[in-house]
Amino acid sequence: AQSVSQHNHHVILSEAASLELGCNYSYGGTVNLFWYVQYPGQHLQLLLKYFSGDPLVKGIKGFEAEFIKSKFSFNLRKPSVQWSDTAEYFCAVNANGANNLFFGTGTRLTVIP
Amino acid sequence: KAGVTQTPRYLIKTRGQQVTLSCSPISGHRSVSWYQQTPGQGLQFLFEYFSETQRNKGNFPGRFSGRQFSNSRSEMNVSTLELGDSALYLCASSWRTGMETQYFGPGTRLLVL
């Protein structure tokens, strides 16, 4: 079945620690990949996206993600997290010409000052 | 540019009633998609409208319907409400259909009693 998997449900880090959140998808064909973030009490915001080209994409607030086609993965990274990064992070995919997004279950990140 | 706006922000209804939610996309965006977010099921795609036509539909019962107007504004209707329809309903817009970046509104939180 087509799906998007985020294996980390809740991650707790201290400030300045490095972050890597996993995302794997199971769609064949052409895919576009996204990471969205939902800060407490706020709406979903786009962090970064991959459509084509350089598999290492940079987003807002120092986040980056690497698309590894052979592993069907699109992991999110940040070298040094801040307390303000506390939020829920969603990986999403659209595929095969359709505009509907398929979301992972989300990863809640808690950064301890 | 103003973002995606949704009204109302909060709604309380009782079982059996119907509800209409409204979404105004970012200016110039012609595609509007609707998603349901619940703690148990996560973010699930409901449907997409582009040029006043439904382009894509998720796996939801026929009680969930929508429409789009010539100014790209969209409404979503849920008839015969059930307790399980309690959720955050998110609207997202993109400038066209077909694997585009979607920008989300703040959502309408619906509570069914």
Short mmCIF file of C-alpha atoms in Angstrom, two decimals:
data_model
loop_
_atom_site.label_atom_id
_atom_site.label_comp_id
_atom_site.label_asym_id
_atom_site.label_seq_id
_atom_site.Cartn_x
_atom_site.Cartn_y
_atom_site.Cartn_z
CA ALA A 1 0.00 0.00 0.00
CA GLN A 2 1.12 3.54 -0.66
CA SER A 3 2.23 5.24 2.50
CA VAL A 4 4.49 7.77 4.16
CA SER A 5 6.27 6.60 7.30
CA GLN A 6 7.75 8.69 10.05
CA HIS A 7 9.26 6.30 12.52
CA ASN A 8 10.06 8.80 15.26
CA HIS A 9 6.86 9.72 17.06
CA HIS A 10 8.38 11.90 19.77
CA VAL A 11 11.92 13.19 19.90
CA ILE A 12 13.34 15.07 22.87
CA LEU A 13 16.58 16.98 22.45
CA SER A 14 18.59 19.54 24.35
CA GLU A 15 19.33 22.87 22.73
CA ALA A 16 22.32 22.77 20.35
CA ALA A 17 21.88 19.05 19.70
CA SER A 18 21.69 17.85 16.11
CA LEU A 19 18.41 16.66 14.67
CA GLU A 20 17.54 14.05 12.11
CA LEU A 21 13.94 13.00 11.50
CA GLY A 22 13.27 10.05 9.26
CA CYS A 23 10.75 9.89 6.43
CA ASN A 24 10.21 7.00 4.05
CA TYR A 25 7.60 6.73 1.32
CA SER A 26 6.35 3.87 -0.78
CA TYR A 27 5.10 5.58 -3.94
CA GLY A 28 6.47 4.68 -7.33
CA GLY A 29 6.74 7.07 -10.23
CA THR A 30 7.26 10.78 -9.97
CA VAL A 31 7.07 12.21 -6.48
CA ASN A 32 7.38 15.62 -4.91
CA LEU A 33 8.43 15.66 -1.27
CA PHE A 34 7.70 18.16 1.48
CA TRP A 35 8.34 18.83 5.12
CA TYR A 36 5.78 20.91 6.97
CA VAL A 37 5.98 22.17 10.53
CA GLN A 38 3.17 22.93 12.94
CA TYR A 39 4.23 25.12 15.86
CA PRO A 40 1.99 25.04 18.94
CA GLY A 41 -1.20 26.93 18.19
CA GLN A 42 -0.16 27.76 14.65
CA HIS A 43 -1.04 26.42 11.24
CA LEU A 44 0.99 24.11 9.03
CA GLN A 45 3.91 25.92 7.44
CA LEU A 46 6.14 24.74 4.62
CA LEU A 47 9.71 24.08 5.77
CA LEU A 48 11.16 22.84 2.51
CA LYS A 49 10.36 20.89 -0.62
CA TYR A 50 12.01 18.71 -3.23
CA PHE A 51 10.77 18.57 -6.79
CA SER A 52 13.88 17.71 -8.79
CA GLY A 53 17.58 18.53 -9.13
CA ASP A 54 20.02 18.66 -6.22
CA PRO A 55 18.84 16.03 -3.74
CA LEU A 56 20.03 18.15 -0.82
CA VAL A 57 17.52 20.91 -0.28
CA LYS A 58 17.68 23.77 2.16
CA GLY A 59 14.66 25.30 3.83
CA ILE A 60 13.80 27.97 6.31
CA LYS A 61 15.28 28.31 9.80
CA GLY A 62 18.40 26.28 9.02
CA PHE A 63 16.63 23.04 8.12
CA GLU A 64 17.72 20.83 5.25
CA ALA A 65 16.63 17.49 3.83
CA GLU A 66 18.22 14.89 1.62
CA PHE A 67 16.30 12.91 -0.98
CA ILE A 68 17.74 9.43 -1.44
CA LYS A 69 15.79 7.84 -4.27
CA SER A 70 17.24 4.36 -3.80
CA LYS A 71 16.08 4.32 -0.20
CA PHE A 72 12.75 6.10 -0.82
CA SER A 73 13.76 8.48 1.96
CA PHE A 74 13.62 12.21 2.61
CA ASN A 75 15.13 12.81 6.03
CA LEU A 76 15.03 16.19 7.71
CA ARG A 77 18.13 17.54 9.45
CA LYS A 78 19.26 20.52 11.47
CA PRO A 79 22.78 20.79 12.90
CA SER A 80 21.81 22.65 16.06
CA VAL A 81 18.24 22.88 17.36
CA GLN A 82 16.79 25.73 19.36
CA TRP A 83 13.98 25.80 21.91
CA SER A 84 11.87 27.58 19.28
CA ASP A 85 12.04 24.47 17.07
CA THR A 86 9.65 22.71 19.44
CA ALA A 87 6.82 21.69 17.11
CA GLU A 88 5.30 18.82 15.18
CA TYR A 89 6.95 17.95 11.89
CA PHE A 90 5.14 16.28 9.00
CA CYS A 91 6.61 14.65 5.94
CA ALA A 92 4.32 14.69 2.89
CA VAL A 93 4.33 13.37 -0.65
CA ASN A 94 2.35 14.01 -3.76
CA ALA A 95 2.74 11.61 -6.61
CA ASN A 96 1.91 10.74 -10.17
CA GLY A 97 0.42 14.03 -11.26
CA ALA A 98 -2.13 14.37 -8.48
CA ASN A 99 -2.25 17.40 -6.23
CA ASN A 100 -3.30 15.57 -3.07
CA LEU A 101 -0.73 15.27 -0.30
CA PHE A 102 -0.16 12.06 1.62
CA PHE A 103 1.15 12.79 5.09
CA GLY A 104 3.16 10.83 7.58
CA THR A 105 1.86 10.57 11.13
CA GLY A 106 4.11 13.37 12.30
CA THR A 107 7.02 13.63 14.72
CA ARG A 108 6.68 15.73 17.82
CA LEU A 109 9.95 17.47 18.65
CA THR A 110 10.53 18.84 22.12
CA VAL A 111 13.66 20.93 22.64
CA ILE A 112 14.75 21.42 26.23
CA PRO A 113 16.50 24.71 26.99
CA LYS B 1 0.14 38.64 0.27
CA ALA B 2 -2.53 37.45 2.64
CA GLY B 3 -2.47 33.77 3.45
CA VAL B 4 -5.21 31.20 3.26
CA THR B 5 -8.14 32.17 5.44
CA GLN B 6 -10.77 29.89 6.87
CA THR B 7 -14.05 30.66 8.59
CA PRO B 8 -15.29 29.99 11.12
CA ARG B 9 -12.32 29.04 13.26
CA TYR B 10 -14.37 27.05 15.76
CA LEU B 11 -17.71 25.29 15.54
CA ILE B 12 -19.78 23.18 17.88
CA LYS B 13 -22.54 21.09 16.36
CA THR B 14 -24.67 18.17 17.44
CA ARG B 15 -25.05 14.79 15.79
CA GLY B 16 -27.28 14.82 12.74
CA GLN B 17 -26.75 18.47 11.94
CA GLN B 18 -24.92 19.71 8.89
CA VAL B 19 -22.09 22.21 8.68
CA THR B 20 -20.50 24.41 6.02
CA LEU B 21 -16.91 25.57 6.22
CA SER B 22 -15.40 28.27 4.08
CA CYS B 23 -11.93 28.80 2.64
CA SER B 24 -10.42 31.74 0.77
CA PRO B 25 -7.18 30.85 -1.02
CA ILE B 26 -4.12 33.00 -1.45
CA SER B 27 -4.76 35.62 -4.10
CA GLY B 28 -4.03 34.15 -7.54
CA HIS B 29 -4.24 30.55 -6.37
CA ARG B 30 -6.83 28.53 -8.23
CA SER B 31 -6.59 25.15 -6.56
CA VAL B 32 -8.10 24.48 -3.16
CA SER B 33 -7.70 21.22 -1.26
CA TRP B 34 -9.32 20.13 1.97
CA TYR B 35 -7.83 17.88 4.65
CA GLN B 36 -9.09 16.41 7.89
CA GLN B 37 -6.70 16.23 10.87
CA THR B 38 -7.50 13.98 13.84
CA PRO B 39 -5.27 12.52 16.57
CA GLY B 40 -6.10 8.98 15.48
CA GLN B 41 -5.95 9.21 11.69
CA GLY B 42 -3.59 12.13 11.22
CA LEU B 43 -3.89 14.30 8.14
CA GLN B 44 -6.12 12.86 5.44
CA PHE B 45 -6.99 14.31 2.05
CA LEU B 46 -10.67 15.01 1.43
CA PHE B 47 -10.85 16.59 -2.03
CA GLU B 48 -9.37 19.14 -4.40
CA TYR B 49 -11.12 21.76 -6.50
CA PHE B 50 -9.64 23.57 -9.47
CA SER B 51 -11.54 25.84 -11.83
CA GLU B 52 -14.77 25.04 -10.01
CA THR B 53 -14.38 21.30 -10.71
CA GLN B 54 -13.54 18.53 -8.28
CA ARG B 55 -10.25 17.09 -9.51
CA ASN B 56 -9.48 14.53 -6.89
CA LYS B 57 -11.28 12.88 -3.99
CA GLY B 58 -10.07 11.03 -0.94
CA ASN B 59 -11.64 8.07 0.77
CA PHE B 60 -14.45 9.76 2.67
CA PRO B 61 -18.20 9.07 2.60
CA GLY B 62 -20.57 11.05 0.44
CA ARG B 63 -21.63 13.11 3.47
CA PHE B 64 -18.52 15.15 2.78
CA SER B 65 -18.90 17.43 -0.21
CA GLY B 66 -17.50 20.65 -1.49
CA ARG B 67 -17.66 23.26 -4.15
CA GLN B 68 -15.59 26.06 -5.57
CA PHE B 69 -16.75 29.41 -6.80
CA SER B 70 -15.54 31.44 -9.76
CA ASN B 71 -13.34 33.56 -7.45
CA SER B 72 -11.62 30.32 -6.28
CA ARG B 73 -13.15 30.48 -2.82
CA SER B 74 -14.28 27.07 -1.65
CA GLU B 75 -16.80 25.63 0.76
CA MET B 76 -16.92 22.24 2.35
CA ASN B 77 -20.14 20.71 3.64
CA VAL B 78 -20.64 17.81 6.00
CA SER B 79 -24.17 16.50 6.33
CA THR B 80 -25.62 14.29 9.04
CA LEU B 81 -22.73 14.90 11.40
CA GLU B 82 -21.31 12.02 13.42
CA LEU B 83 -19.21 12.17 16.57
CA GLY B 84 -16.24 10.92 14.56
CA ASP B 85 -16.37 13.99 12.36
CA SER B 86 -14.88 16.03 15.20
CA ALA B 87 -11.60 17.22 13.76
CA LEU B 88 -9.53 20.10 12.53
CA TYR B 89 -10.45 20.77 8.90
CA LEU B 90 -7.63 22.33 6.93
CA CYS B 91 -7.80 24.11 3.64
CA ALA B 92 -4.75 24.46 1.41
CA SER B 93 -4.28 26.42 -1.77
CA SER B 94 -1.86 26.21 -4.68
CA TRP B 95 -1.67 28.29 -7.78
CA ARG B 96 -2.62 25.40 -10.05
CA THR B 97 -3.38 21.70 -9.88
CA GLY B 98 -0.96 18.81 -10.41
CA MET B 99 1.73 18.24 -7.78
CA GLU B 100 2.09 21.80 -6.63
CA THR B 101 3.23 23.29 -3.34
CA GLN B 102 0.24 23.74 -1.05
CA TYR B 103 -0.10 26.47 1.55
CA PHE B 104 -2.32 25.82 4.50
CA GLY B 105 -4.82 27.90 6.40
CA PRO B 106 -5.29 27.90 10.17
CA GLY B 107 -8.13 25.39 10.03
CA THR B 108 -11.64 25.14 11.40
CA ARG B 109 -11.96 23.10 14.57
CA LEU B 110 -15.26 21.23 14.54
CA LEU B 111 -16.61 19.58 17.66
CA VAL B 112 -19.62 17.29 17.25
CA LEU B 113 -21.56 16.57 20.45
#
